[in-house]
Short mmCIF file of N, CA and C in Angstrom, two decimals:
data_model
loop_
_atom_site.label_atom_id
_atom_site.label_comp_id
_atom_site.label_asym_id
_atom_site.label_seq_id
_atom_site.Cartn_x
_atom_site.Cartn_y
_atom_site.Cartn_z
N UNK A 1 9.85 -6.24 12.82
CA UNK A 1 10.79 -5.81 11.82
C UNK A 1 10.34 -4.45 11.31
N UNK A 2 11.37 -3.50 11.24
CA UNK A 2 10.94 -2.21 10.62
C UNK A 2 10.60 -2.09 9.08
N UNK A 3 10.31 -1.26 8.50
CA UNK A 3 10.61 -1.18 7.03
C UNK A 3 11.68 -1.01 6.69
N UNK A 4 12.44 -0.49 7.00
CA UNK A 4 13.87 -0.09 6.74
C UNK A 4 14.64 -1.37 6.96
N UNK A 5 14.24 -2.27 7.83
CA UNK A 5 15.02 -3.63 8.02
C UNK A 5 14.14 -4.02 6.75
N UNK A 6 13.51 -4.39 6.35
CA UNK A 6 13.00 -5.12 5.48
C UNK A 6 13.31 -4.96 4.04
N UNK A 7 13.76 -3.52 3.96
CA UNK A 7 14.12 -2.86 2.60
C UNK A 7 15.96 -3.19 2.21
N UNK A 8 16.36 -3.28 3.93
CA UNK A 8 17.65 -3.79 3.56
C UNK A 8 17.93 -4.99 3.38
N UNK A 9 16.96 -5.68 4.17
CA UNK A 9 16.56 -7.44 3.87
C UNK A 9 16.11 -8.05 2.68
N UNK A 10 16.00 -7.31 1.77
CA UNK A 10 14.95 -7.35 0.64
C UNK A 10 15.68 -8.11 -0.15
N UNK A 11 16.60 -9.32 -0.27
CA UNK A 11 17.08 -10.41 -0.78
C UNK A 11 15.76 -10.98 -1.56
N UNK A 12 15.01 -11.26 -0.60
CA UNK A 12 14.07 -11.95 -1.07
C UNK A 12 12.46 -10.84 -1.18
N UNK A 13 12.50 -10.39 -2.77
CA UNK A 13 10.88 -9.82 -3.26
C UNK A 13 9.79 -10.60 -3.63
N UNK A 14 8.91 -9.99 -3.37
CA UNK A 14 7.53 -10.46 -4.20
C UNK A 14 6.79 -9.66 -4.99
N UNK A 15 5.75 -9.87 -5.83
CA UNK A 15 5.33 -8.98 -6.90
C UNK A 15 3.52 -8.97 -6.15
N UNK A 16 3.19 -7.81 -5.99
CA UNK A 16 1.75 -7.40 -5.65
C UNK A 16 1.39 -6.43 -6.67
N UNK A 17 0.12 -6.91 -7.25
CA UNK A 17 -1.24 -5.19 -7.70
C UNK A 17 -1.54 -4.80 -6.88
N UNK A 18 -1.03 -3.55 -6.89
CA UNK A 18 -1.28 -1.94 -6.23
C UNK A 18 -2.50 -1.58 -6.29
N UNK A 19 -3.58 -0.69 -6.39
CA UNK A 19 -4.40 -0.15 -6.65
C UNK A 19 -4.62 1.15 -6.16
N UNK A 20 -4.69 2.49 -6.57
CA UNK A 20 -4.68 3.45 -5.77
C UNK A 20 -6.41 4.16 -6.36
N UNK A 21 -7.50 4.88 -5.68
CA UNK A 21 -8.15 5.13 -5.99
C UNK A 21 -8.11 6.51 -5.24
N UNK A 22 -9.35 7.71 -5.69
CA UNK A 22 -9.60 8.75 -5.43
C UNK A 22 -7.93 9.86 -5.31
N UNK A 23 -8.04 10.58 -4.50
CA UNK A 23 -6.89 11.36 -4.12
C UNK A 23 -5.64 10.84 -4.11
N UNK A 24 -5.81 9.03 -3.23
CA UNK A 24 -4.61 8.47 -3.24
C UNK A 24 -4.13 8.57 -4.77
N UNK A 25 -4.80 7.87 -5.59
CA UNK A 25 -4.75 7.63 -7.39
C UNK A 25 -3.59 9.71 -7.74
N UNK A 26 -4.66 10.43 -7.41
CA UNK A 26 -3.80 11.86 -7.83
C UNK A 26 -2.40 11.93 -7.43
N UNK A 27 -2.76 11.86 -6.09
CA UNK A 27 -1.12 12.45 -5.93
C UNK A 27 -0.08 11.04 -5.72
N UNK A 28 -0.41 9.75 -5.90
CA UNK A 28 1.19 9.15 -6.78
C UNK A 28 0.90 9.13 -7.97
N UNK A 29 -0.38 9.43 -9.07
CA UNK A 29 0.14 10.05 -9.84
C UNK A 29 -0.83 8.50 -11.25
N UNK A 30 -0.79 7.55 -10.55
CA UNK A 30 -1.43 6.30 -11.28
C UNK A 30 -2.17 5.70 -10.76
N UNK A 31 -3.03 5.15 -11.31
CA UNK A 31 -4.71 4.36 -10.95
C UNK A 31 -3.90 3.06 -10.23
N UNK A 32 -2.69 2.65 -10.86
CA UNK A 32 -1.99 1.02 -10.60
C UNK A 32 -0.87 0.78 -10.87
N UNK A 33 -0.29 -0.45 -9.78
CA UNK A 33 0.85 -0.97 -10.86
C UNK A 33 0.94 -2.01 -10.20
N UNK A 34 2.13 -2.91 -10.95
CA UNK A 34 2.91 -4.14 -10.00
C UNK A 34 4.04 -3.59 -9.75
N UNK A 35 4.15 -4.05 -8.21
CA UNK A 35 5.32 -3.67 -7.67
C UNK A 35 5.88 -4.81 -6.93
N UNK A 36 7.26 -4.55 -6.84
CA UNK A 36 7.77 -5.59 -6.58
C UNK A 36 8.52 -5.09 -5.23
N UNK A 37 8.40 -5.97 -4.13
CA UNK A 37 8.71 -5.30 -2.65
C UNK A 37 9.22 -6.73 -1.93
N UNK A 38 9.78 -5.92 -0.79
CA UNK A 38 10.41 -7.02 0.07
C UNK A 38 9.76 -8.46 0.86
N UNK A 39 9.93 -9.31 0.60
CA UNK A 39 8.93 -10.61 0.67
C UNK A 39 8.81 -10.53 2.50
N UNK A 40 9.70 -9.74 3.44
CA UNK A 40 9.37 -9.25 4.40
C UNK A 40 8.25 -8.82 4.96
N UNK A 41 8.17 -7.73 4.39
CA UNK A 41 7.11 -7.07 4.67
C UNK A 41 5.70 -7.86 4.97
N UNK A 42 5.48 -7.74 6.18
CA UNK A 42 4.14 -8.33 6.76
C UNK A 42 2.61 -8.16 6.43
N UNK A 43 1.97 -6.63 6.71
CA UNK A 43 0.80 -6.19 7.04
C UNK A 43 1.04 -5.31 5.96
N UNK A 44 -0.31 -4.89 5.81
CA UNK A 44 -0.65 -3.77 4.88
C UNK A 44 -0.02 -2.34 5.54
N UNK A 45 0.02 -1.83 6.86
CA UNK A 45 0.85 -0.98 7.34
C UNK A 45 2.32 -0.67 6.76
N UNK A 46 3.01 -2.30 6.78
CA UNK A 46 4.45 -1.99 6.69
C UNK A 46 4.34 -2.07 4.87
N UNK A 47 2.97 -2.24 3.97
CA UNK A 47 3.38 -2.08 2.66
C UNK A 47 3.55 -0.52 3.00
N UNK A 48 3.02 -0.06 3.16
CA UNK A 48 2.49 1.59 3.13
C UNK A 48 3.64 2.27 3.88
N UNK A 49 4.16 1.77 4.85
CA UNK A 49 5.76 2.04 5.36
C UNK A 49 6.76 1.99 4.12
N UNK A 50 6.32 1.25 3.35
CA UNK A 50 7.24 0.78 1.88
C UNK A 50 7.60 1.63 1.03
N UNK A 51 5.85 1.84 0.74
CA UNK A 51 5.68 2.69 -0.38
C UNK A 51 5.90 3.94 -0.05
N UNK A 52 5.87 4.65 0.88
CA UNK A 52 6.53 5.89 1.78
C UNK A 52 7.69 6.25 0.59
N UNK A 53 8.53 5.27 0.78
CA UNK A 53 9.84 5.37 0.54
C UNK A 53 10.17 5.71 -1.11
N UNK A 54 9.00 4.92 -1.72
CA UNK A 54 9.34 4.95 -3.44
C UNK A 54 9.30 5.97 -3.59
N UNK A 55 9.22 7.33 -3.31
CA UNK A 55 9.23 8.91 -3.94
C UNK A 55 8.15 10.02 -2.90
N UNK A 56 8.39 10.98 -3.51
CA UNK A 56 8.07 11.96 -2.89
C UNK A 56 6.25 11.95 -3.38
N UNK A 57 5.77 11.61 -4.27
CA UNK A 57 4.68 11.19 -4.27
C UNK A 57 3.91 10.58 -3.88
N UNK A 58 4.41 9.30 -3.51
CA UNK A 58 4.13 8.32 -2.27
C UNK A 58 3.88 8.89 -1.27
N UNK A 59 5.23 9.73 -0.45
CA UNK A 59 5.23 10.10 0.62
C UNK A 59 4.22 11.24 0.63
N UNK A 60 3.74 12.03 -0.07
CA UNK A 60 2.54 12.60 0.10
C UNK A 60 1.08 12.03 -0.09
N UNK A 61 1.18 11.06 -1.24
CA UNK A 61 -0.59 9.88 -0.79
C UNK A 61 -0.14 9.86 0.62
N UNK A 62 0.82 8.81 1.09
CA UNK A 62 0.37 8.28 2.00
C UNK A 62 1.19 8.99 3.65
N UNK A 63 1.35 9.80 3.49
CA UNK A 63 1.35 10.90 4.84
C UNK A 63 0.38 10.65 5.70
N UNK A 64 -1.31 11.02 5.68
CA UNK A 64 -1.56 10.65 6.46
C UNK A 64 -2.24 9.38 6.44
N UNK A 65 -1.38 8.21 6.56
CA UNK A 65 -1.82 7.04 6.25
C UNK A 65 -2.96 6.45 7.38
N UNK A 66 -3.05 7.07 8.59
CA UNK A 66 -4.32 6.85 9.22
C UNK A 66 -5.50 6.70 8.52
N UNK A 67 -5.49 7.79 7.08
CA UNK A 67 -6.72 8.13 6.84
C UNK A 67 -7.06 7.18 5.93
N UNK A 68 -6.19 6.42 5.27
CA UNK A 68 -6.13 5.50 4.24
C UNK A 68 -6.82 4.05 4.54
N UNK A 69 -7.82 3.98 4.06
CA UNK A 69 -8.55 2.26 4.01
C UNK A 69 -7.92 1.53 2.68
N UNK A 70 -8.09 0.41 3.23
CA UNK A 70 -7.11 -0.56 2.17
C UNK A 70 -7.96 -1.85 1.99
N UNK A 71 -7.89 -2.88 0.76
CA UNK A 71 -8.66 -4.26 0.76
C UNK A 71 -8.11 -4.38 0.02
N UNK A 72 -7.53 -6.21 0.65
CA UNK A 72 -6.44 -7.21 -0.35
C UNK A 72 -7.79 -7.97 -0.30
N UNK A 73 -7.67 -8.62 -1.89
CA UNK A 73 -8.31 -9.11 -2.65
C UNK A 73 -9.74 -8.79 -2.79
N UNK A 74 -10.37 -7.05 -2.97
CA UNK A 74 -11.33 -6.82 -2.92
C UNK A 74 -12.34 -6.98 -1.68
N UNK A 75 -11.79 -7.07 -0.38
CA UNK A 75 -12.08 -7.38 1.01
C UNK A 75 -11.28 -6.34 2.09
N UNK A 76 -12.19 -5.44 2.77
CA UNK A 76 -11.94 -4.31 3.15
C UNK A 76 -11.03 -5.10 4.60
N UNK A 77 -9.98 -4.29 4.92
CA UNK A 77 -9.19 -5.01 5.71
C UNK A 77 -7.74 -4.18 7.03
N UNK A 78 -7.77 -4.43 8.05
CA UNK A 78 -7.63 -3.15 8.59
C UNK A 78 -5.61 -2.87 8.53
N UNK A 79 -5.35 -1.90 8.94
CA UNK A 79 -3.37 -1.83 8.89
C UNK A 79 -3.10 -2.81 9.10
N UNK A 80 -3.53 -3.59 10.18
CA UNK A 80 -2.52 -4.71 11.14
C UNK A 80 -2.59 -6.48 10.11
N UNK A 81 -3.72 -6.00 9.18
CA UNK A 81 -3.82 -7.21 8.52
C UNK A 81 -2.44 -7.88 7.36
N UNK A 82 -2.27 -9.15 7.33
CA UNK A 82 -1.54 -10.27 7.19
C UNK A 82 -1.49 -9.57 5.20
N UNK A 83 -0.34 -9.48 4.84
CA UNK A 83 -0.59 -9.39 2.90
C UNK A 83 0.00 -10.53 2.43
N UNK A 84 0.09 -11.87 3.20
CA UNK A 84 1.18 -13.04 3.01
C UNK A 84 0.33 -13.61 1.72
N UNK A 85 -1.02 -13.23 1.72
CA UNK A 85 -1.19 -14.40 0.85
C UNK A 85 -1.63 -13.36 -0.71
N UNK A 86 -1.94 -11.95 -0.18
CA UNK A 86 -2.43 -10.80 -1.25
C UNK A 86 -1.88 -10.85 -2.42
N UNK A 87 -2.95 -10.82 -3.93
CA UNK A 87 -2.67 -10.72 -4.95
C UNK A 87 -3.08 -9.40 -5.54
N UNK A 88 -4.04 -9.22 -4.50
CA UNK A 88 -4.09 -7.35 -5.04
C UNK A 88 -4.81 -6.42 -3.99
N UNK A 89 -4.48 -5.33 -3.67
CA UNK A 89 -4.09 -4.50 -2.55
C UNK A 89 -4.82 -2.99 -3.22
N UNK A 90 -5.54 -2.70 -3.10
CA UNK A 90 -6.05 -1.37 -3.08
C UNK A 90 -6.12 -0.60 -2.08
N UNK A 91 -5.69 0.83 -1.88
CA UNK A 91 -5.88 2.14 -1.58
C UNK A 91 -6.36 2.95 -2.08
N UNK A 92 -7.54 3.50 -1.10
CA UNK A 92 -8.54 4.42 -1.11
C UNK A 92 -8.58 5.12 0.06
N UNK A 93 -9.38 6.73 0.19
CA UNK A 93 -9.74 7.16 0.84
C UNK A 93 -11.09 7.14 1.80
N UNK A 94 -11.55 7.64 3.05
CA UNK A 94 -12.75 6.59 3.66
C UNK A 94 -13.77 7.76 2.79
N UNK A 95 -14.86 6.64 2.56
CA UNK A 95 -15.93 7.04 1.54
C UNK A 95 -17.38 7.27 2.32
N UNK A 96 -17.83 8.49 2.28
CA UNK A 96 -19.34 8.76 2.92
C UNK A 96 -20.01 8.59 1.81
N UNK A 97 -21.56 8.66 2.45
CA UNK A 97 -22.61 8.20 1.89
C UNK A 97 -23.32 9.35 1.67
N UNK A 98 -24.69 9.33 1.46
CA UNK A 98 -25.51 10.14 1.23
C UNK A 98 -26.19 10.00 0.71
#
């Protein structure tokens, strides 16, 4: 299913915590929120296909969404992963050490 099928499918929503940290956090602009999205939507990919869509802010966090690491429920977790059961979903940028 695309996002766009899912956004038109979107009869049925669900409510997730967002979390945006570092750069992602700047440019949409907030540390968080609840959002409420299409109960469709599968993987953490097609949230981020989602959130694309909420504004032009979005669509610049998450442009290059390759670069974007993500962890539902505080558990680092890759695009293709399942958000069926996620109560909270953070985005971040990948973090070096030193």
């Amino acid at each position: 299913m695309t996002v766009q099928t899912a956004i038109s499918a979107g009869a049925q929503t669900r409510s997730l915590q967002v979390l945006y940290f570092a750069w992602v956090r700047e440019l949409v602009g907030r540390s968080g929120e609840t959002v409420t999205c299409p109960a469709a939507l599968i993987t953490v990919a097609d949230l981020i296909g989602w959130l694309k869509t909420r504004g032009p802010e979005y669509a610049a966090a998450f442009e290059r969404s390759e670069l974007i690491r993500a962890a539902i429920d505080k558990t680092h977790v890759k695009p293709t992963a399942s958000i069926a059961e996620a109560r909270e979903i953070a985005f971040f940028p990948p973090v070096t050490g030193g």
